[in-house]
XYZ file of C-alpha atoms in Angstrom:
743
model
C 23.639 -27.292 -29.962
C 24.723 -23.578 -30.277
C 21.681 -21.685 -32.179
C 20.519 -18.145 -32.288
C 16.851 -17.137 -32.193
C 15.100 -16.362 -35.554
C 11.231 -15.649 -35.196
C 8.323 -16.419 -33.170
C 5.621 -18.757 -33.994
C 3.561 -18.754 -30.780
C 4.083 -17.614 -27.404
C 1.869 -18.048 -24.383
C 2.605 -14.957 -21.905
C 0.693 -16.669 -18.954
C 2.673 -19.818 -19.008
C 5.960 -18.960 -20.581
C 5.426 -21.811 -23.329
C 6.547 -21.179 -26.881
C 7.222 -21.962 -30.261
C 10.136 -20.511 -31.819
C 12.362 -20.966 -34.823
C 16.199 -20.956 -34.431
C 19.093 -20.921 -36.852
C 22.293 -22.880 -36.325
C 25.361 -24.496 -38.303
C 25.249 -27.662 -36.480
C 24.909 -30.508 -38.918
C 23.492 -33.127 -36.166
C 20.123 -31.355 -36.810
C 17.903 -34.347 -38.405
C 16.683 -33.834 -41.664
C 13.117 -34.151 -41.088
C 13.504 -31.155 -38.367
C 15.056 -28.867 -41.192
C 13.021 -26.074 -42.400
C 13.019 -26.909 -46.297
C 11.660 -23.476 -47.122
C 14.630 -21.620 -45.659
C 17.451 -20.949 -48.180
C 19.912 -19.364 -45.721
C 23.346 -21.002 -45.224
C 22.717 -22.279 -41.884
C 20.014 -24.498 -40.791
C 16.606 -23.639 -39.516
C 14.439 -25.722 -37.070
C 11.549 -25.300 -34.752
C 12.272 -25.497 -30.796
C 9.446 -25.484 -27.948
C 9.913 -24.983 -24.345
C 9.375 -22.593 -21.596
C 10.665 -19.021 -21.609
C 12.975 -19.731 -24.305
C 15.282 -16.473 -25.563
C 13.261 -14.659 -28.126
C 16.399 -12.214 -29.044
C 19.064 -12.873 -31.689
C 21.518 -10.917 -29.989
C 22.960 -13.797 -28.145
C 23.740 -17.485 -29.216
C 22.013 -19.953 -26.874
C 23.553 -23.657 -26.038
C 20.330 -25.804 -26.132
C 19.971 -29.329 -25.244
C 16.803 -31.489 -25.348
C 15.299 -34.177 -27.478
C 13.688 -34.195 -31.084
C 9.899 -35.024 -30.828
C 7.044 -35.133 -33.564
C 4.660 -32.044 -33.385
C 2.499 -30.210 -35.399
C 5.105 -28.655 -37.342
C 6.930 -31.947 -37.855
C 10.139 -33.006 -36.078
C 10.673 -30.351 -33.100
C 13.482 -29.957 -30.516
C 11.988 -30.215 -27.004
C 13.995 -28.101 -24.925
C 15.040 -29.675 -21.450
C 17.513 -26.834 -20.622
C 19.444 -24.018 -22.310
C 22.190 -21.545 -21.558
C 22.701 -18.126 -23.046
C 26.094 -17.386 -24.596
C 27.122 -13.830 -23.859
C 28.512 -11.998 -26.917
C 32.310 -11.080 -26.684
C 32.734 -8.405 -29.307
C 31.659 -4.777 -28.751
C 29.512 -4.961 -31.557
C 27.723 -8.025 -29.987
C 27.662 -6.612 -26.515
C 25.925 -3.565 -28.037
C 23.566 -5.500 -29.743
C 22.619 -7.519 -26.471
C 22.416 -4.312 -24.246
C 20.011 -2.814 -27.060
C 17.956 -5.734 -27.388
C 15.643 -4.875 -24.334
C 16.765 -8.026 -22.388
C 18.200 -5.726 -19.718
C 15.506 -3.622 -18.354
C 16.631 0.082 -17.832
C 18.950 -0.175 -21.012
C 17.812 0.927 -24.371
C 19.544 1.755 -27.519
C 21.041 5.124 -26.195
C 22.310 4.181 -22.774
C 23.649 0.809 -24.270
C 26.090 2.946 -26.898
C 27.012 5.119 -23.914
C 28.036 2.049 -21.609
C 30.028 0.172 -24.681
C 31.759 3.586 -25.424
C 33.080 3.724 -21.956
C 33.831 -0.017 -21.064
C 34.134 -1.876 -24.337
C 34.607 -5.267 -24.269
C 34.956 -5.197 -20.227
C 31.206 -4.328 -20.161
C 30.039 -7.648 -18.731
C 32.904 -7.880 -16.342
C 31.896 -4.218 -15.174
C 28.252 -5.218 -14.575
C 29.371 -8.351 -12.758
C 32.119 -6.954 -10.366
C 32.102 -3.182 -10.520
C 28.568 -2.478 -11.427
C 28.719 1.301 -9.649
C 31.216 2.140 -12.235
C 27.891 2.463 -14.503
C 26.887 5.507 -12.351
C 29.491 7.379 -14.293
C 27.486 7.068 -17.253
C 24.867 10.108 -18.200
C 21.283 9.196 -17.268
C 22.174 6.098 -15.137
C 20.946 6.970 -11.436
C 21.334 4.592 -8.686
C 17.337 3.740 -8.906
C 18.027 2.937 -12.440
C 21.089 1.201 -11.770
C 19.416 -1.248 -9.036
C 16.624 -1.942 -11.903
C 19.358 -2.678 -14.658
C 21.377 -4.959 -11.937
C 17.892 -6.689 -11.015
C 17.167 -7.608 -14.470
C 20.682 -8.489 -15.700
C 21.209 -10.757 -12.832
C 18.086 -12.037 -12.393
C 17.610 -13.336 -15.986
C 19.048 -16.566 -15.650
C 17.767 -17.182 -12.107
C 14.308 -16.072 -13.085
C 14.240 -18.444 -16.102
C 15.476 -21.403 -13.746
C 12.803 -20.530 -11.276
C 10.292 -20.246 -14.343
C 11.204 -23.884 -15.514
C 10.426 -25.058 -12.195
C 7.206 -23.565 -11.317
C 5.336 -23.212 -14.454
C 4.029 -26.738 -14.349
C 2.229 -25.804 -10.918
C 0.622 -22.636 -13.032
C 2.272 -20.069 -11.274
C 2.049 -16.891 -13.508
C 5.176 -14.741 -14.452
C 4.125 -12.180 -12.323
C 4.344 -14.198 -9.250
C 7.506 -15.674 -10.034
C 8.789 -12.200 -10.279
C 7.556 -11.616 -6.825
C 9.131 -14.798 -5.357
C 12.439 -13.557 -7.000
C 12.043 -10.267 -5.399
C 11.484 -11.548 -2.164
C 13.891 -14.490 -1.916
C 16.512 -13.317 -4.347
C 19.508 -15.741 -5.508
C 17.936 -18.331 -2.761
C 14.542 -18.134 -4.517
C 15.046 -21.687 -6.044
C 16.305 -23.440 -3.192
C 13.600 -21.808 -1.011
C 11.098 -23.323 -3.366
C 12.432 -26.769 -3.466
C 13.202 -27.228 0.201
C 10.857 -24.619 2.365
C 7.907 -24.198 -0.170
C 5.528 -23.251 2.567
C 7.744 -19.912 3.020
C 5.998 -18.864 -0.360
C 3.019 -17.965 2.018
C 5.015 -15.005 3.113
C 4.295 -13.582 -0.153
C 1.030 -11.649 -0.896
C -1.414 -13.429 -3.137
C 0.375 -16.721 -3.045
C -2.088 -19.529 -2.498
C -1.870 -22.150 -0.135
C -3.027 -24.678 -2.574
C -0.418 -23.947 -4.976
C 2.183 -24.095 -2.355
C 0.850 -27.594 -1.299
C 1.192 -28.763 -4.584
C 4.828 -27.736 -4.740
C 5.555 -29.194 -1.488
C 4.118 -32.472 -2.606
C 6.225 -32.747 -5.570
C 9.164 -32.068 -3.127
C 7.841 -34.590 -0.895
C 7.409 -32.528 2.220
C 5.974 -33.944 5.498
C 1.994 -33.745 5.058
C 1.833 -32.903 8.808
C 4.713 -30.194 8.822
C 3.896 -27.561 11.114
C 4.286 -24.967 8.583
C 1.822 -26.552 6.275
C -0.897 -26.723 8.841
C -0.281 -23.090 10.107
C -0.385 -21.859 5.991
C -3.848 -24.275 5.757
C -5.334 -22.216 8.643
C -4.453 -18.911 7.122
C -5.769 -20.138 3.765
C -8.990 -21.234 5.263
C -9.292 -17.820 7.011
C -8.642 -16.229 3.636
C -11.589 -18.000 2.090
C -13.877 -16.789 5.186
C -12.802 -13.107 4.532
C -13.102 -13.252 1.147
C -16.915 -13.977 1.621
C -16.873 -10.846 3.934
C -16.915 -12.685 7.180
C -14.762 -11.472 10.330
C -14.825 -14.413 12.326
C -15.595 -18.063 12.043
C -17.397 -20.825 14.050
C -14.473 -22.329 16.402
C -15.766 -26.070 15.662
C -16.573 -25.690 12.338
C -13.430 -23.983 11.213
C -11.327 -26.578 12.783
C -13.333 -29.238 11.040
C -12.898 -27.620 7.476
C -8.824 -27.095 8.033
C -8.624 -30.747 9.022
C -10.578 -31.667 5.734
C -8.336 -29.585 3.597
C -5.401 -30.980 4.890
C -6.347 -34.382 4.390
C -8.150 -33.797 0.925
C -6.267 -35.747 -1.807
C -4.742 -38.323 0.356
C -5.991 -42.041 0.967
C -5.946 -41.725 4.513
C -5.605 -39.333 7.510
C -2.178 -37.698 6.932
C -3.062 -34.974 9.766
C -5.115 -35.622 12.768
C -7.578 -33.270 14.474
C -5.304 -32.896 17.192
C -2.500 -31.474 15.149
C -4.849 -29.110 13.617
C -6.195 -28.049 17.281
C -2.591 -27.575 18.345
C -1.942 -25.312 15.016
C -4.619 -23.051 15.820
C -3.767 -23.034 19.700
C 0.011 -22.035 18.699
C -1.577 -19.077 16.487
C -3.865 -18.337 19.342
C -0.927 -18.133 21.757
C 1.250 -16.002 19.610
C -2.053 -13.551 19.542
C -2.749 -14.003 15.836
C -5.973 -15.236 16.573
C -8.843 -14.276 19.003
C -11.455 -16.421 20.446
C -14.742 -15.177 21.872
C -18.194 -17.133 22.867
C -17.522 -19.557 19.955
C -16.227 -17.251 17.442
C -12.684 -17.473 16.141
C -11.293 -14.266 14.680
C -8.084 -13.056 13.081
C -6.530 -10.635 15.835
C -6.640 -7.878 13.453
C -10.407 -8.019 12.718
C -11.285 -8.523 16.362
C -9.167 -5.275 17.343
C -10.738 -3.599 14.397
C -14.383 -4.429 15.365
C -13.759 -3.737 18.995
C -12.031 -0.312 18.434
C -14.515 0.953 16.042
C -17.396 0.361 18.296
C -15.676 1.943 21.425
C -14.692 4.812 19.150
C -17.791 5.426 17.674
C -19.925 5.275 20.869
C -17.351 7.879 22.394
C -18.206 10.166 19.686
C -21.967 9.488 19.802
C -21.971 9.933 23.745
C -20.632 13.720 23.298
C -23.065 16.009 24.352
C -24.391 19.103 22.112
C -23.262 22.492 23.302
C -25.218 25.391 22.696
C -28.779 25.931 21.333
C -29.074 25.483 17.529
C -32.377 26.933 15.912
C -32.502 24.234 13.325
C -36.302 24.890 12.677
C -35.731 28.440 11.452
C -32.454 27.602 9.736
C -34.433 24.947 7.964
C -36.750 27.430 6.690
C -33.925 29.867 5.768
C -32.024 27.016 3.888
C -34.943 26.000 2.037
C -35.767 29.608 0.700
C -32.119 30.350 -0.039
C -31.501 27.062 -1.757
C -34.866 27.213 -3.745
C -35.901 23.545 -2.517
C -38.745 22.074 -0.520
C -37.851 19.216 1.806
C -39.957 16.368 2.582
C -40.641 15.444 6.482
C -38.001 12.868 6.188
C -35.410 15.128 4.936
C -36.174 17.614 7.499
C -36.050 14.929 9.995
C -32.533 13.940 8.783
C -31.236 17.466 8.983
C -32.577 17.743 12.583
C -31.010 14.470 13.598
C -27.751 15.613 12.152
C -27.761 18.618 14.273
C -28.997 17.276 17.358
C -26.573 14.316 17.873
C -22.834 14.171 17.291
C -23.333 10.809 15.207
C -26.225 10.303 13.066
C -26.925 8.173 9.627
C -29.088 9.026 6.388
C -29.961 6.020 4.112
C -32.047 5.774 0.932
C -32.186 4.673 -2.440
C -31.519 6.607 -5.819
C -33.745 9.947 -6.375
C -34.598 9.918 -2.460
C -32.927 13.160 -1.659
C -29.708 12.354 0.009
C -27.814 14.827 -1.775
C -30.400 17.548 -1.265
C -30.075 16.750 2.584
C -26.206 17.242 2.145
C -26.695 20.543 0.765
C -28.940 21.906 3.756
C -26.497 20.405 5.970
C -23.633 22.343 4.550
C -25.517 25.377 4.666
C -26.687 25.290 8.423
C -23.294 24.186 9.298
C -22.007 27.279 7.658
C -24.702 29.850 9.249
C -23.885 28.505 12.536
C -20.267 28.676 12.378
C -19.862 24.878 12.969
C -16.238 24.865 11.732
C -14.169 23.009 9.302
C -15.967 20.768 6.850
C -14.705 17.583 5.433
C -16.544 15.754 2.372
C -15.224 12.173 2.220
C -16.111 8.992 0.551
C -14.645 5.370 0.029
C -13.665 6.289 -3.571
C -12.442 8.930 -5.677
C -15.208 8.988 -8.174
C -17.820 9.159 -5.019
C -15.714 12.103 -3.470
C -15.677 14.121 -6.498
C -19.422 13.467 -7.045
C -19.996 14.823 -3.541
C -18.308 18.032 -4.857
C -20.228 18.354 -8.214
C -23.712 17.396 -6.403
C -23.172 19.787 -3.259
C -21.147 22.840 -5.126
C -18.853 22.397 -2.014
C -14.950 23.236 -3.023
C -13.294 19.924 -2.519
C -14.100 16.390 -1.369
C -11.334 13.520 -0.561
C -11.241 9.838 -0.168
C -11.107 8.150 2.793
C -7.756 6.599 2.106
C -6.166 9.930 1.105
C -7.435 11.866 4.387
C -5.991 8.797 6.694
C -2.754 8.617 4.940
C -3.549 4.977 3.794
C -1.338 5.068 0.600
C -2.639 1.777 -1.071
C -4.923 -1.094 -0.563
C -2.895 -2.974 1.782
C -3.328 -2.552 5.396
C -0.921 0.004 7.039
C -0.574 2.454 10.027
C -1.846 5.601 7.783
C -1.315 9.011 9.567
C -1.099 9.338 13.444
C -2.808 12.729 13.089
C -6.335 13.436 13.995
C -8.550 14.561 11.188
C -8.881 18.321 10.708
C -12.448 18.564 10.817
C -15.371 19.752 12.741
C -18.166 18.577 10.756
C -17.614 15.358 8.572
C -19.991 13.890 5.891
C -19.184 10.572 4.604
C -21.046 9.369 1.670
C -21.375 5.831 -0.034
C -20.647 4.491 3.452
C -21.889 0.990 2.498
C -18.751 0.473 0.768
C -16.457 1.114 3.583
C -15.275 -2.321 5.147
C -14.280 -3.097 8.831
C -10.508 -2.097 8.466
C -11.183 1.360 6.828
C -14.111 2.037 9.401
C -11.877 1.422 12.095
C -9.269 3.777 10.823
C -11.731 6.178 9.842
C -13.687 6.364 13.288
C -10.546 6.195 15.268
C -8.929 9.423 13.297
C -11.977 11.704 14.258
C -11.421 14.149 16.942
C -13.812 14.255 20.003
C -16.643 16.405 19.560
C -16.674 16.357 16.025
C -20.087 16.042 13.992
C -20.331 12.812 11.935
C -22.960 12.011 9.332
C -22.752 8.661 7.549
C -24.482 8.623 4.200
C -25.291 5.708 1.936
C -27.779 3.132 0.573
C -28.054 0.221 2.880
C -29.523 -1.849 0.080
C -26.584 -1.880 -2.101
C -23.799 -4.515 -2.113
C -21.813 -4.599 1.306
C -18.325 -3.639 1.167
C -15.795 -5.744 -0.717
C -13.680 -6.241 2.120
C -14.786 -8.100 5.083
C -17.579 -6.734 7.383
C -20.866 -5.082 7.073
C -20.442 -1.882 8.626
C -22.983 0.475 7.391
C -26.031 -2.229 7.556
C -24.852 -3.173 11.307
C -24.881 0.633 12.071
C -28.163 1.256 10.574
C -29.572 -1.954 12.415
C -28.099 -1.523 15.940
C -30.596 0.670 17.063
C -28.656 3.247 19.133
C -27.507 5.522 16.393
C -30.145 7.948 15.028
C -31.010 6.906 11.600
C -33.242 8.706 8.780
C -34.690 6.410 5.880
C -35.329 8.556 2.864
C -38.116 6.340 0.984
C -40.021 8.897 -1.115
C -38.708 9.043 -4.807
C -38.329 12.520 -6.057
C -37.339 12.030 -9.578
C -40.751 11.907 -11.573
C -39.745 12.873 -14.906
C -36.093 12.678 -15.590
C -35.139 8.663 -15.158
C -37.878 8.063 -13.051
C -38.328 4.404 -14.191
C -34.627 3.734 -12.758
C -35.786 5.053 -9.241
C -38.985 3.603 -8.994
C -38.123 0.142 -10.196
C -35.191 0.206 -7.422
C -37.723 0.779 -5.033
C -40.056 -1.819 -6.364
C -37.029 -4.484 -5.958
C -36.630 -3.605 -2.409
C -40.315 -4.118 -1.943
C -40.176 -7.541 -3.528
C -42.007 -6.681 -6.338
C -40.643 -7.961 -9.840
C -43.352 -6.093 -11.785
C -40.988 -3.579 -13.388
C -41.967 -0.865 -15.421
C -39.960 -0.886 -18.796
C -39.531 1.996 -21.080
C -37.181 4.517 -22.706
C -34.858 5.036 -19.813
C -35.362 1.165 -18.325
C -35.001 -1.005 -21.467
C -35.093 -4.759 -21.519
C -33.750 -6.597 -24.356
C -34.259 -10.629 -24.404
C -31.161 -13.026 -25.366
C -31.710 -16.706 -25.092
C -27.968 -17.365 -24.212
C -24.706 -15.709 -23.575
C -23.575 -15.802 -27.093
C -26.791 -13.914 -28.166
C -26.418 -11.314 -25.284
C -22.824 -10.553 -26.049
C -23.583 -10.069 -29.797
C -26.507 -7.625 -28.632
C -24.373 -5.769 -25.828
C -21.734 -4.951 -28.835
C -24.469 -3.280 -31.055
C -26.311 -1.481 -28.100
C -22.885 -0.376 -26.913
C -21.554 0.974 -30.297
C -24.865 2.789 -30.686
C -24.679 4.333 -27.223
C -20.915 5.446 -27.686
C -21.718 7.028 -31.160
C -24.498 8.893 -29.547
C -22.898 9.924 -25.919
C -19.165 9.128 -26.452
C -17.055 6.255 -24.717
C -17.081 7.993 -21.228
C -20.555 7.952 -20.785
C -21.071 4.121 -21.477
C -20.496 1.545 -19.059
C -21.144 -2.359 -19.191
C -21.284 -3.670 -15.921
C -21.399 -7.820 -15.591
C -21.538 -9.766 -12.221
C -18.786 -12.190 -13.526
C -15.045 -11.386 -14.440
C -13.867 -14.509 -16.000
C -16.988 -16.519 -16.682
C -18.312 -17.017 -20.095
C -18.843 -14.720 -23.219
C -20.740 -12.075 -21.260
C -17.874 -11.766 -18.351
C -15.955 -8.643 -17.877
C -12.779 -10.019 -19.405
C -14.381 -11.328 -22.758
C -16.414 -8.368 -23.239
C -13.478 -5.808 -22.527
C -11.749 -7.572 -25.207
C -14.330 -7.387 -28.039
C -15.408 -3.566 -27.002
C -11.979 -2.577 -26.711
C -11.033 -3.789 -30.324
C -14.360 -2.390 -31.492
C -14.000 1.124 -29.901
C -10.168 1.726 -30.363
C -9.017 -0.824 -32.852
C -5.190 -1.377 -33.596
C -4.121 1.703 -35.727
C -2.123 0.929 -39.150
C 1.336 1.503 -38.607
C 3.121 4.410 -40.415
C 5.442 3.688 -43.044
C 8.527 2.459 -41.547
C 7.297 2.321 -37.827
C 6.072 -0.460 -35.414
C 2.376 0.252 -33.914
C 2.648 1.853 -30.466
C 1.547 -0.565 -28.094
C 2.480 -1.332 -24.567
C 2.333 -4.943 -23.115
C 2.186 -6.321 -19.577
C 1.481 -10.085 -19.604
C -1.678 -10.542 -21.556
C -2.592 -6.678 -21.382
C -2.010 -4.614 -24.430
C -2.693 -0.777 -24.190
C -3.197 1.683 -26.966
C -3.505 5.253 -27.075
C -6.912 6.224 -26.512
C -7.952 3.159 -24.374
C -10.278 3.480 -21.626
C -8.622 2.219 -18.355
C -9.435 1.709 -14.938
C -7.080 1.995 -11.929
C -7.193 -1.121 -9.415
C -4.983 0.215 -6.666
C -4.850 3.148 -4.411
C -1.566 4.546 -5.452
C 0.183 7.746 -6.869
C -2.827 9.828 -6.044
C -5.273 7.797 -7.900
C -7.885 5.761 -6.249
C -9.081 2.302 -7.037
C -11.762 2.323 -9.517
C -10.961 5.652 -11.097
C -11.372 5.590 -14.573
C -8.971 7.351 -17.410
C -7.631 7.115 -20.714
C -4.259 6.138 -22.095
C -3.101 9.655 -23.696
C 0.743 8.423 -24.682
C 3.108 5.441 -25.198
C 6.740 6.937 -25.498
C 10.273 6.245 -24.669
C 11.720 8.884 -22.439
C 15.574 10.373 -22.419
C 16.705 7.311 -20.020
C 15.593 4.737 -22.556
C 12.566 3.887 -20.357
C 9.306 2.895 -21.939
C 6.137 4.773 -20.185
C 2.558 4.892 -20.636
C 0.902 8.226 -19.707
C -2.751 8.107 -18.244
C -4.943 10.796 -17.539
C -7.701 10.852 -15.388
C -10.421 13.261 -14.390
C -9.619 16.699 -12.939
C -6.462 16.763 -15.271
C -4.697 14.165 -12.779
C -2.049 12.136 -14.788
C 0.506 9.537 -14.145
C 3.316 7.764 -16.132
C 3.945 4.081 -15.741
C 6.744 1.770 -16.779
C 5.728 -1.496 -18.157
C 6.033 -3.212 -14.706
C 3.705 -0.638 -13.112
C 0.873 -1.362 -15.656
C -0.556 -4.158 -13.663
C -2.222 -1.410 -11.713
C -4.408 -0.856 -14.855
C -6.979 -2.571 -16.592
C -9.357 -1.962 -19.625
C -12.720 -0.275 -18.517
C -15.105 -0.622 -21.283
C -16.762 -3.167 -19.053
C -16.394 -3.919 -15.389
C -17.799 -6.008 -12.420
C -20.837 -4.724 -10.659
C -18.781 -4.804 -7.204
C -15.909 -2.654 -9.000
C -18.853 0.165 -9.909
C -20.151 0.728 -6.467
C -19.872 4.672 -5.813
C -19.907 5.694 -9.477
C -22.491 6.654 -11.503
C -22.956 6.477 -15.545
C -25.375 8.057 -17.936
C -26.034 4.926 -19.484
C -25.266 1.341 -17.867
C -25.979 -1.959 -20.084
C -26.393 -4.921 -18.070
C -26.137 -8.646 -19.184
C -28.490 -10.680 -16.779
C -29.107 -14.354 -17.665
C -29.965 -17.442 -15.751
C -26.078 -18.701 -16.146
C -25.240 -16.003 -13.486
C -27.254 -18.214 -10.776
C -24.715 -17.683 -8.010
C -25.091 -13.904 -8.530
C -28.726 -13.591 -9.108
C -29.115 -11.692 -6.026
C -31.277 -8.639 -5.243
C -28.318 -6.533 -4.015
C -26.324 -7.303 -7.080
C -29.197 -6.484 -9.683
C -30.204 -3.204 -7.666
C -26.420 -2.140 -7.290
C -26.095 -2.320 -10.768
C -29.192 -0.721 -12.164
C -28.886 2.321 -9.481
C -25.397 2.998 -11.249
C -27.319 4.623 -14.335
C -28.169 7.797 -14.073
C -30.400 8.340 -17.453
C -30.816 4.769 -18.922
C -30.211 1.010 -18.148
C -30.366 -1.677 -20.676
C -30.539 -5.032 -19.449
C -29.800 -7.952 -21.776
C -30.770 -11.316 -21.011
C -33.632 -13.080 -19.291
C -36.752 -11.519 -17.224
C -36.806 -15.039 -15.375
C -33.383 -14.327 -14.130
C -34.334 -10.807 -13.075
C -37.399 -12.150 -11.065
C -34.804 -14.776 -9.419
C -32.822 -12.179 -8.559
C -35.367 -9.784 -6.799
C -36.791 -12.530 -4.706
C -33.112 -13.648 -3.593
C -31.971 -12.100 -0.569
C -30.346 -14.754 1.106
C -26.786 -13.748 0.584
C -26.358 -10.617 3.097
C -25.422 -12.369 5.995
C -21.856 -11.977 7.119
C -20.226 -12.999 10.394
C -19.859 -9.712 12.267
C -20.871 -8.615 15.892
C -20.213 -4.932 15.143
C -24.022 -4.018 15.786
C -23.869 -5.997 19.051
C -20.547 -4.375 20.147
C -21.746 -0.825 19.506
C -25.059 -1.870 21.718
C -22.635 -3.042 24.493
C -20.559 -0.181 24.438
C -23.554 2.478 24.296
C -25.437 0.988 27.320
C -22.189 0.556 29.346
C -21.446 4.015 28.451
C -24.790 5.384 29.819
C -24.261 3.279 33.096
C -20.892 5.291 33.702
C -22.756 8.537 32.987
C -25.277 7.532 35.393
C -22.839 6.647 38.131
C -20.751 9.950 37.731
C -24.031 12.010 37.865
C -24.901 10.516 41.448
């Protein structure tokens, strides 16, 4: 049946399901399916299906069956084919419709003016001819051809994969990876999908089962091994117990089958194959992915090499300490003075302490003394952009950098980074508890011999998001000089935040509540969400949206999750504006994300000079001279980027964010839901990290019982890592070598 799109009734951007109304001249449409309210010359009917065309610029040949639905008799579409227009007017309408990315109304007019009815023939057989059109570069042509040729293939791929709950973005990634062979690959060699980042084994396994692939296929076993390792690394582990791991893989491979379809021997052979290919490494009962073994061993070796470097010259630290305090107008505690002395008597040292214990003051003194002794070039760095900028603001130093940027690591995926050593003689790395094993290895490996390194952080905060527990391991190994700052100096301003944080670490749940540390009781998530909205609105009206942050332990679970709160706070703070006469409201869509001018957003990757976790605002949504729809984002220090719709998956709303994502940040006001429903997240280090993000006020909404449970729960800090052990072994081995050389 030939028809044309009329209007949308429902469309799910997540799975592609849609309910659309179409018009047709085909008289075979059953009377019960015809829209009786439609008064046009042709026939209106409702169609349901996946990824149906939603533009009236093309005719569609649909096949399916008539079924009874909510709107009466509907066409359940089984397959369809778009019929490209043949007239110049029709071609212009098709190209102007937005169906081909990279071509807007102005560019479409130029193309049709140049090629007329031959336009589709040119696109199919002579695409380079489009480079003659003003505004079409090679990059833009590539995007146009990918969209034009990929449209049908993408729809076929989507129709096949959506029953397996594969998202549209992942379907795009499959097509980008395999091209025209994508559907054939999915059907006949599904485990090759595991080559694509973010494509889970469980989804691939379901596709493989549907295509009757052998359950003991070596590619399936290998894919499951990688999947089980990913589960462990997501929990922060660098290695697994070999026997337990082998059992877990065996159970996963046989899950859902009536009998044993994969033997333990086949699992062993799969692990051994990866071991022989040097993808895995075995040591004393521990099985490592080879890269993590290399990171752990390499980091320990390099760090000890830096630590063993001897001091040259005689630094009069005591005299310089007195001078620094006098010139800076400060008075150091005994512990703070100890931290300074250790930093200038050892090439590597560590400073740790909670909020308000004076870590920033120590850094100011370190910078002052380094300048006085001519200690060379200084580098201030931290794992996130916000943390590095805060170092600059608090110390008064000229500039700070993210660890990713100074190492030449351009994104979150592992890469080689820069081969050059860091141009710094004195390095202070703040918020180091956030540095995972991979980043720490790269960092230590790029510090030149003889440089002075001071690691600063709060050992009681959450460990890194990535695998490893580097800062805690280094603090506890016992061979690196460590100073623990344990005196809280904030006695007036926001004193309860610092004092309560200290009590939490002492296993003391008798917190002191007041104007800067507020508790509001809520009986459940629904009541908590309602209270948070009111508290947030009042705080934003008083201070501004940039100074108030809602944190939640969960991203997706319930009414007080990040996703749920973001939706309601966004519509409350920045509602959709009324469209001007004759104009559509300016919106930008990417899957289920919608952005408006004025939205507060957070960047979720290290890219384009913007760091993962940087917060900014949408300042404009516009179409450029090449008909590309762009969203302009502005971050602190005047940094800005412009993204097209395909790049907006690097951005999400930030009215609420996770506690994990907030690490390295500080906000004047923090609002925190804390309920018994968070039972898996009721841990001391999560509560402590959330509370210590607040500079002036924290408001906890929920249950005091949940607070007590978290303070007394310290069971979750253990991660499988041997970094501390390796540092100890390397240190004593280096000492033995020195003794032999001395003899």
